[in-house]
PDB file of C-alpha atoms in Angstrom:
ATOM      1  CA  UNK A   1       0.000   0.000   0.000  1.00 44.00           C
ATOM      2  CA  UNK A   2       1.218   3.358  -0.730  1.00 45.00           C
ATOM      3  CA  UNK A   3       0.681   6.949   0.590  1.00 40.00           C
ATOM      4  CA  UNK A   4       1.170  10.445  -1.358  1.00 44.00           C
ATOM      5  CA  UNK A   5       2.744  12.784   0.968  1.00 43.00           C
ATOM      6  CA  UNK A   6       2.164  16.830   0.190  1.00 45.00           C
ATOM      7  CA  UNK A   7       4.073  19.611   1.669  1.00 44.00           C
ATOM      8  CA  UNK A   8       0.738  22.594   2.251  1.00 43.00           C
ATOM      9  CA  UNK A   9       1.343  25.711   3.180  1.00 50.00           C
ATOM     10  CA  UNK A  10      -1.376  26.683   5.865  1.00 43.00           C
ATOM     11  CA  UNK A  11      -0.943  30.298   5.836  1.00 50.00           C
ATOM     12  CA  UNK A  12      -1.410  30.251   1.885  1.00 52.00           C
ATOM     13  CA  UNK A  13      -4.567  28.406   1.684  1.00 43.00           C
ATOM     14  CA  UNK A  14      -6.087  31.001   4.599  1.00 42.00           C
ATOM     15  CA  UNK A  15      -5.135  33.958   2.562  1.00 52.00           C
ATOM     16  CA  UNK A  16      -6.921  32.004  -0.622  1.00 50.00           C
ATOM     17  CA  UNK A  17      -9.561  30.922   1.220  1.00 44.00           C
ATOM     18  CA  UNK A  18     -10.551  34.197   2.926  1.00 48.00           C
ATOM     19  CA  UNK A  19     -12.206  32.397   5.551  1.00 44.00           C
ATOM     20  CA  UNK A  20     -12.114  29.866   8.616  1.00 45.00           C
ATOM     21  CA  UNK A  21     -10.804  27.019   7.004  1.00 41.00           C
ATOM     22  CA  UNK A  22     -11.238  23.912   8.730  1.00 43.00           C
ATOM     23  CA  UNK A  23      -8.778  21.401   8.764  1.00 43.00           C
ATOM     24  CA  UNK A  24      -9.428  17.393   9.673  1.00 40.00           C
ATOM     25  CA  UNK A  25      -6.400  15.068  10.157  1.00 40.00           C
ATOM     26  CA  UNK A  26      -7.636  11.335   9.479  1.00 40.00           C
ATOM     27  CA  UNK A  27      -5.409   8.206  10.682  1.00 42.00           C
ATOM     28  CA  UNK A  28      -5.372   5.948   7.698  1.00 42.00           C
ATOM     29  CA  UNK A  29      -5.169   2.596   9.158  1.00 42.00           C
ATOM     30  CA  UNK A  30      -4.541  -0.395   6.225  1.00 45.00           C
ATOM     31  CA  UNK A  31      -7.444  -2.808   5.772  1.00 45.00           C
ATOM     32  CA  UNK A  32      -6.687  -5.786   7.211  1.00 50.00           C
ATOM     33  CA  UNK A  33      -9.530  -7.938   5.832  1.00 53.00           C
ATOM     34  CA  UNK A  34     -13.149  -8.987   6.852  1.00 54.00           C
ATOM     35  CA  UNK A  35     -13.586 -10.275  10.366  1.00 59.00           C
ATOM     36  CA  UNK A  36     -13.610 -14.006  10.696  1.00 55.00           C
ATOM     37  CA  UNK A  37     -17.174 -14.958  11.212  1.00 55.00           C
ATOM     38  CA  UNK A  38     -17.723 -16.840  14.851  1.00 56.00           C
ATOM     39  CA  UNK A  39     -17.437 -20.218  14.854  1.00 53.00           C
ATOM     40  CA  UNK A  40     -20.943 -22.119  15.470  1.00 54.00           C
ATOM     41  CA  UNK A  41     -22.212 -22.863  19.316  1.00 59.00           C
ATOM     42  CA  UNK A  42     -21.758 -26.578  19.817  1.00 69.00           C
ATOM     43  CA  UNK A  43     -24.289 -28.606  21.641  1.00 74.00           C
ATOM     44  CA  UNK A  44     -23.875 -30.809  24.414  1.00 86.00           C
ATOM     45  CA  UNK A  45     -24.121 -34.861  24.394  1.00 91.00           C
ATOM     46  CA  UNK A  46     -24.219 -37.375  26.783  1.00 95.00           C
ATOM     47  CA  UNK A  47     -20.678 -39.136  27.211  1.00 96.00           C
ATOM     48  CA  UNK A  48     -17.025 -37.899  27.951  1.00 96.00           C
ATOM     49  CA  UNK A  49     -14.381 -36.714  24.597  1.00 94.00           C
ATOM     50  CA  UNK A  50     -11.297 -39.019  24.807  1.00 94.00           C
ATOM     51  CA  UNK A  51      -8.021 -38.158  23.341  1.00 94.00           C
ATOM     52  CA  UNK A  52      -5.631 -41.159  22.955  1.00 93.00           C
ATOM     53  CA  UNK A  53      -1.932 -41.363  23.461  1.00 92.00           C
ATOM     54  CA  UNK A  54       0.670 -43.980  22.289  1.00 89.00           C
ATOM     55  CA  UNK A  55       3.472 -44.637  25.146  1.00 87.00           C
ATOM     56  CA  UNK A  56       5.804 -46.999  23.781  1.00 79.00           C
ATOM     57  CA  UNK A  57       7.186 -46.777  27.380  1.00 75.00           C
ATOM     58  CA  UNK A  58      10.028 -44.058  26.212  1.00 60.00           C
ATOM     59  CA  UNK A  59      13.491 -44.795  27.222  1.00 54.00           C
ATOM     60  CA  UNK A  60      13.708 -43.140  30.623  1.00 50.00           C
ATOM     61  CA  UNK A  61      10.369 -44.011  31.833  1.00 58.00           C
ATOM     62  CA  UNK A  62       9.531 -48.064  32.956  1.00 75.00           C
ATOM     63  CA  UNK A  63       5.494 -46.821  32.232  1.00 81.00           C
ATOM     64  CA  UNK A  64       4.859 -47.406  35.999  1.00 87.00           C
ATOM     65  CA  UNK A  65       3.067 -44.448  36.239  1.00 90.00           C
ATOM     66  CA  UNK A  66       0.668 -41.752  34.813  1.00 93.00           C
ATOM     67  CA  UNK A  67       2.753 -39.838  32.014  1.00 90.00           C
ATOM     68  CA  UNK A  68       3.493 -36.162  31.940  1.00 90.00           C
ATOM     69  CA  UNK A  69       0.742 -35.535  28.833  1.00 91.00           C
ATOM     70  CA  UNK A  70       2.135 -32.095  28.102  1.00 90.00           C
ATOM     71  CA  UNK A  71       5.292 -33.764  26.870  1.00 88.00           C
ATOM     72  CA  UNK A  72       3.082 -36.176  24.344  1.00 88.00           C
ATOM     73  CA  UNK A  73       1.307 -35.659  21.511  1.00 89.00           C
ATOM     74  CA  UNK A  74      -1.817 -37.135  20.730  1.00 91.00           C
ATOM     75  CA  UNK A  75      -2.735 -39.792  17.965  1.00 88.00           C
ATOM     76  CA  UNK A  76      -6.463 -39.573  17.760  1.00 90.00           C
ATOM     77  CA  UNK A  77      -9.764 -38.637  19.430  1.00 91.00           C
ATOM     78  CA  UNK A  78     -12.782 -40.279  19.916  1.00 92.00           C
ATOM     79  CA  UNK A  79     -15.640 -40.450  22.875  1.00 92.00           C
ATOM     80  CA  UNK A  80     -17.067 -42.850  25.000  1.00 95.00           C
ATOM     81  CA  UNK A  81     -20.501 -43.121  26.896  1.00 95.00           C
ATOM     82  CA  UNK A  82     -19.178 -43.320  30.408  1.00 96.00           C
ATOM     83  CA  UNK A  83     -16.025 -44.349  31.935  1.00 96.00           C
ATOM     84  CA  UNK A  84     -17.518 -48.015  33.460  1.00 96.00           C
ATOM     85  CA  UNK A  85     -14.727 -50.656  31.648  1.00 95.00           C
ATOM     86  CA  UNK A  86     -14.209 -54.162  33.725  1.00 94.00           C
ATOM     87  CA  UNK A  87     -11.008 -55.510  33.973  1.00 91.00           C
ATOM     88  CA  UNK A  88     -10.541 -57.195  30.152  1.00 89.00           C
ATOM     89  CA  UNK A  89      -6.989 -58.503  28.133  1.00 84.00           C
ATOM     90  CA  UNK A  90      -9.472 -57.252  24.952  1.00 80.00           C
ATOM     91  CA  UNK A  91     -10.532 -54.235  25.500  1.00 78.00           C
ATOM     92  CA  UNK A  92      -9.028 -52.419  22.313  1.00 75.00           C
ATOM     93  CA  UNK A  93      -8.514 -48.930  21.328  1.00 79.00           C
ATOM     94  CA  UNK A  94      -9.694 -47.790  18.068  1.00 76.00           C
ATOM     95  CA  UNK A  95      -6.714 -48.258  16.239  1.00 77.00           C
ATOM     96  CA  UNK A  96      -6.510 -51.860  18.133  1.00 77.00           C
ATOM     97  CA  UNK A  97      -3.788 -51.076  20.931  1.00 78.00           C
ATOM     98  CA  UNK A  98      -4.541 -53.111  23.723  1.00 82.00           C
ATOM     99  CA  UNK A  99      -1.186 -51.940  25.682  1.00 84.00           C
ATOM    100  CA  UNK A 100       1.260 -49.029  25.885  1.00 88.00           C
ATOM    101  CA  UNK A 101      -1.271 -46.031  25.438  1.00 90.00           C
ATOM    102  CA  UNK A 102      -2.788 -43.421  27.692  1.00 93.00           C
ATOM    103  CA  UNK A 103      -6.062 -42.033  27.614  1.00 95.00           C
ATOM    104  CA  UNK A 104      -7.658 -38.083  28.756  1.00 96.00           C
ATOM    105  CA  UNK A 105     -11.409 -37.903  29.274  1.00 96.00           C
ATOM    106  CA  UNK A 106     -12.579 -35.077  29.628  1.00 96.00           C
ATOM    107  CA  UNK A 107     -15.949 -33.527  29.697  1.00 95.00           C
ATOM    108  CA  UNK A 108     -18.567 -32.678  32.711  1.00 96.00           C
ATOM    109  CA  UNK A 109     -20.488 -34.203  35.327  1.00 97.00           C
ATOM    110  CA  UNK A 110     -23.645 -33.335  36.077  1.00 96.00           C
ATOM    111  CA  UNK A 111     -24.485 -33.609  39.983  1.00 97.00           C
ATOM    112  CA  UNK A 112     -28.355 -33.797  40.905  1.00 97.00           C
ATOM    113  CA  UNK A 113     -27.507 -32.211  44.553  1.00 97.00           C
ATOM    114  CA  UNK A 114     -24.912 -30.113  46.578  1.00 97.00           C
ATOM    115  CA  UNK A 115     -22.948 -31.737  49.591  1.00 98.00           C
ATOM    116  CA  UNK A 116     -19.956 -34.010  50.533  1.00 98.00           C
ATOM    117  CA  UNK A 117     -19.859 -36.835  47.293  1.00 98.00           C
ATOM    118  CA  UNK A 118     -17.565 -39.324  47.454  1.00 98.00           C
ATOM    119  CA  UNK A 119     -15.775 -40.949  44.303  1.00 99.00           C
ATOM    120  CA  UNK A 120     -14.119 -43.788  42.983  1.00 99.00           C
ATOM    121  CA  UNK A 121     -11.600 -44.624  40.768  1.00 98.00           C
ATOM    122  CA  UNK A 122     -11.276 -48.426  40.160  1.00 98.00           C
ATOM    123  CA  UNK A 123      -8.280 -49.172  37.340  1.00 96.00           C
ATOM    124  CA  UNK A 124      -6.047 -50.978  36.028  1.00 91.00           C
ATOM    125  CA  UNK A 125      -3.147 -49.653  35.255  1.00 89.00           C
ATOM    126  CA  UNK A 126      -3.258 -45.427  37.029  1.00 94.00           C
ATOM    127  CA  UNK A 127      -5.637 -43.165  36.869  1.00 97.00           C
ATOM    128  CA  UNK A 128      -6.251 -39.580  38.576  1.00 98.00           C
ATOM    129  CA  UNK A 129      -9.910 -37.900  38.756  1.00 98.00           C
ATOM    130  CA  UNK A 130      -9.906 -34.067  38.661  1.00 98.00           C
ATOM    131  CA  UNK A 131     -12.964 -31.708  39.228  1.00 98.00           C
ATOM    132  CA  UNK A 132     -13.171 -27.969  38.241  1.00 96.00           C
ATOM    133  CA  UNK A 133      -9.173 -28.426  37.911  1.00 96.00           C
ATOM    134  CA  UNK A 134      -8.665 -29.472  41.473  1.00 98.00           C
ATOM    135  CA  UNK A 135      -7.304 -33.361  41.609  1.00 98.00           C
ATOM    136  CA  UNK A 136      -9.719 -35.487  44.074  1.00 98.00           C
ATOM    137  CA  UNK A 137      -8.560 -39.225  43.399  1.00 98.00           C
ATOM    138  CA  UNK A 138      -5.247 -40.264  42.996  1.00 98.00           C
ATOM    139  CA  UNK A 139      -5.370 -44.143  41.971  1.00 97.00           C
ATOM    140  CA  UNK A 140      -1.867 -43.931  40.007  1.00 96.00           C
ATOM    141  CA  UNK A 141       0.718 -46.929  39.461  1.00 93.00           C
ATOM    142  CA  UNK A 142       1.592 -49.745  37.685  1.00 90.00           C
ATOM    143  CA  UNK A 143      -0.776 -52.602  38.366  1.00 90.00           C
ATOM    144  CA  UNK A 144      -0.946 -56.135  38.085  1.00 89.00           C
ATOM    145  CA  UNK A 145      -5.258 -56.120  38.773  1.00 93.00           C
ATOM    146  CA  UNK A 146      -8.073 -53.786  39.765  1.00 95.00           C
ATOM    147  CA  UNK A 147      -7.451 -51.179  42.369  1.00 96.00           C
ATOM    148  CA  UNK A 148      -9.818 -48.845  43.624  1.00 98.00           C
ATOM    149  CA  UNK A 149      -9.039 -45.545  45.141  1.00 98.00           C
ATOM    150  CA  UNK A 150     -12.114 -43.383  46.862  1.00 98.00           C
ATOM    151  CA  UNK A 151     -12.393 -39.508  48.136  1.00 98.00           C
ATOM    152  CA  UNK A 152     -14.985 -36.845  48.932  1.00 98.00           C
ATOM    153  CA  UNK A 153     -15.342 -33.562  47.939  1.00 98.00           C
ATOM    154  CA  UNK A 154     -17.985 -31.021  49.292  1.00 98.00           C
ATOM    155  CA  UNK A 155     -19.860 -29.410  45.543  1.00 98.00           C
ATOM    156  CA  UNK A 156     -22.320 -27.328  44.726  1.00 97.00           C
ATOM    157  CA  UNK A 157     -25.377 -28.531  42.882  1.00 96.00           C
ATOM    158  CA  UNK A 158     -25.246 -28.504  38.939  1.00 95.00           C
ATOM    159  CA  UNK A 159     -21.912 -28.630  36.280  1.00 94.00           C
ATOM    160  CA  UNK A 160     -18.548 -29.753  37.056  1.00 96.00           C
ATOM    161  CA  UNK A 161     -15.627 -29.637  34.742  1.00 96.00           C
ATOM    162  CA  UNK A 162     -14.632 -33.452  35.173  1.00 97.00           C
ATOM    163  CA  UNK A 163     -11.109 -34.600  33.374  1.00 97.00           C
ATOM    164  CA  UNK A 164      -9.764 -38.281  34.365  1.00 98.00           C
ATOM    165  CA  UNK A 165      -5.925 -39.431  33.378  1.00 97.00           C
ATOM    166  CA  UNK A 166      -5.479 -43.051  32.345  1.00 96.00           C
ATOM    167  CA  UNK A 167      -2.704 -45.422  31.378  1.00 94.00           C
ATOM    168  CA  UNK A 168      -2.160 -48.912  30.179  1.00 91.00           C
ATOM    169  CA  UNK A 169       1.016 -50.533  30.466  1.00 88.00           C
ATOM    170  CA  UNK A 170       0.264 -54.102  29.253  1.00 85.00           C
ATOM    171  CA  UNK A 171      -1.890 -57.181  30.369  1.00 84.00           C
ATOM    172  CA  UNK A 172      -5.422 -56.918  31.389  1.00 89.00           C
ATOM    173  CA  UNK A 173      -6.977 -52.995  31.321  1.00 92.00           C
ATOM    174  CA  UNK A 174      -9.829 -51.121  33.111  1.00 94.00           C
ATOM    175  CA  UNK A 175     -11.025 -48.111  34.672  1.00 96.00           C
ATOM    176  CA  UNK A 176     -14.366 -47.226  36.688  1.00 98.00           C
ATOM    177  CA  UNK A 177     -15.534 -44.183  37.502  1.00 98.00           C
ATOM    178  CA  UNK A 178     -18.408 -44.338  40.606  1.00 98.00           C
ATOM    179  CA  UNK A 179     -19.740 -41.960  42.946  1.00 99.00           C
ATOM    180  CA  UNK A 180     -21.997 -41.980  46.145  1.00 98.00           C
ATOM    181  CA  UNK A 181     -24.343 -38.669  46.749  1.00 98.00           C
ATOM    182  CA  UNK A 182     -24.790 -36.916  49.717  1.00 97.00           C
ATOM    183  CA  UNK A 183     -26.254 -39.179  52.374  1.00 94.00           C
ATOM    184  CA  UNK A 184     -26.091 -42.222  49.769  1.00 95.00           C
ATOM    185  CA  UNK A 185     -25.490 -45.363  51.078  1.00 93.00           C
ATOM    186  CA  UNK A 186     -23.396 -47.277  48.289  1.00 96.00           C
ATOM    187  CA  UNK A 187     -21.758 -46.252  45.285  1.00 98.00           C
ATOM    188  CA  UNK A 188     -22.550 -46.731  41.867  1.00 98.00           C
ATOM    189  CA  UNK A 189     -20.627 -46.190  38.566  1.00 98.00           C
ATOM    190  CA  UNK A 190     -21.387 -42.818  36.994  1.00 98.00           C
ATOM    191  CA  UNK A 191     -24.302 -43.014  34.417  1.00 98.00           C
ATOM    192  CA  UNK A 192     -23.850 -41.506  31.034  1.00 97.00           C
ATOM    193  CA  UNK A 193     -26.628 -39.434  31.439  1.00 96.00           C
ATOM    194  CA  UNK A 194     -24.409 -37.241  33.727  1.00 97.00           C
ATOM    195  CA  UNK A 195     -21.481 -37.325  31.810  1.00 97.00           C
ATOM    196  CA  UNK A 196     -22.028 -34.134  29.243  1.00 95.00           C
ATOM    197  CA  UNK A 197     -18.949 -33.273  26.246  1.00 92.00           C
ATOM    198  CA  UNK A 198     -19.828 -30.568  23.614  1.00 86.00           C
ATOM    199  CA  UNK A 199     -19.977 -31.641  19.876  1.00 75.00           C
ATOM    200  CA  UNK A 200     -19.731 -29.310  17.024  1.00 70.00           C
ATOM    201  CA  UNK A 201     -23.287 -28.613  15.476  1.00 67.00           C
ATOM    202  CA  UNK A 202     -24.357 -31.630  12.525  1.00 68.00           C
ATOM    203  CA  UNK A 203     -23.579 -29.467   9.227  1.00 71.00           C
ATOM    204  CA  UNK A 204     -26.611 -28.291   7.672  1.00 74.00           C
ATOM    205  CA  UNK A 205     -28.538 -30.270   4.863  1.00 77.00           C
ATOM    206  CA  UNK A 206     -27.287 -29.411   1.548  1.00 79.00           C
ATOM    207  CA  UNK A 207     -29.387 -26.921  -0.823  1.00 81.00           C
ATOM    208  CA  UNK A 208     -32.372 -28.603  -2.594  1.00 83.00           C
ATOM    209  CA  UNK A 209     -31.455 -30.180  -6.261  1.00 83.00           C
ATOM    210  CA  UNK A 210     -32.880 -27.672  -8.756  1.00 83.00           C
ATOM    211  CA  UNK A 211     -35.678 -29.343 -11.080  1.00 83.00           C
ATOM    212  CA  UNK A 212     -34.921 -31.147 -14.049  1.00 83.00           C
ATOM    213  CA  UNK A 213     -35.248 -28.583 -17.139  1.00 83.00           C
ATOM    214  CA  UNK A 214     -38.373 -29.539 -19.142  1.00 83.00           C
ATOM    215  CA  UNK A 215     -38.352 -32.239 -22.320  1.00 82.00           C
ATOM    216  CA  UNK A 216     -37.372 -30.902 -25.345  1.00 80.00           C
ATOM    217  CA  UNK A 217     -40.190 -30.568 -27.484  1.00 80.00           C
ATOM    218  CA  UNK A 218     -40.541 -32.981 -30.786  1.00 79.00           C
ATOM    219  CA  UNK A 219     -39.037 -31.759 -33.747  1.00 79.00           C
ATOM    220  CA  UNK A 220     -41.070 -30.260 -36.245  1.00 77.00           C
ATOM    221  CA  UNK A 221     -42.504 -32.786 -39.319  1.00 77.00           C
ATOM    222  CA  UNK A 222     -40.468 -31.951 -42.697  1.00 77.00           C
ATOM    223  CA  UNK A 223     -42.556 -29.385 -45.076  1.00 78.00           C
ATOM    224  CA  UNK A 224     -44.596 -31.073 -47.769  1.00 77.00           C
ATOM    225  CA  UNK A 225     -43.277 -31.444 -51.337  1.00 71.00           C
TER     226      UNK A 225
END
């Protein structure tokens, strides 16, 4: 972009002018292009969003533990309805791993009441729960079966911001996720339908097909001889 720069003499164009002349200095800022337009609202859906690691167990690290997931980088994504897996040698990922992988879910939890609610975390290999960014279970380490690790927390009524850590080192895998309300008297794994993760909007249905032009008329007869 370029500018034309003038040299005016002020006093010169009052004496021409005769008058008041009024004088407006504009900042000319370069265009930078059309806003991008907002992105559309998603819509939440029953379940937790899962984003899937590969381990390998890096040299360094015996995968006895939860990784540092800041220093991976994911493979895929996918979601799940709840986080209620038993203890299984087949439980595959999506691309078929059945060892050497970690897992995020992440979503939110719905709770029905406020109060003290206790939660479990029942895996195989680690796993850590975390609520509104605050960690409330710790069930980490390299396992050889099931282990179950409960707390309480004291929450409010209503939407949580719920994100639970998991790894899989090798042999069997499984993780449950269970919780016991206020004054409840057993626990129970975590339904679905208070597991929430947002979903980008379906796209919307394409334009109608125009009609089909009309038929051709016949051709005209020959002329007679």
């Amino acid at each position: 972009m370029q500018y034309e720069h003038r040299l005016v003499d002020l006093e010169k164009l009052l004496q021409q002018a005769g008058a008041h002349l009024l004088v407006l200095l504009l900042w000319l800022v370069p265009a930078t292009g059309a806003p991008a337009p907002p992105p559309p609202p998603s819509y939440p859906t029953n379940g937790l969003s899962v984003t899937y690691y590969n381990l390998n167990c890096p040299q360094g690290w015996s995968c006895k533990s939860l990784p540092t997931f800041s220093s991976l980088t994911a493979s895929s994504w996918f979601n799940t309805p709840d986080l209620n897996y038993a203890s299984s040698t087949s439980w595959a990922m999506p691309n078929g791993d059945t060892s050497q992988y970690a897992l995020k879910f992440q979503g939110y939890i719905n709770l029905p009441s406020g109060g003290v609610w206790t939660f479990q975390l029942n895996s195989n290999d680690g796993s850590q729960l975390f609520l509104d960014g605050t960690l409330i279970v710790d069930n980490d380490g390299y396992m050889t079966s099931m282990v179950a690790t409960s707390a309480t927390a004291t929450l409010s009524a209503g939407f949580h911001d719920l994100e639970v850590d998991y790894y899989q080192r090798d042999t069997a895998a499984g993780i449950i996720l269970s919780w016991k309300a206020p004054g409840g008297s057993s626990l129970s794994a975590v339904p679905t339908t208070a597991l929430y993760y947002f979903m980008p909007p379906p796209p919307p249905p394409p334009p109608p097909r125009p009609p089909p032009p009309p038929p051709s008329p016949p051709p005209s007869p020959p002329p007679p001889r």
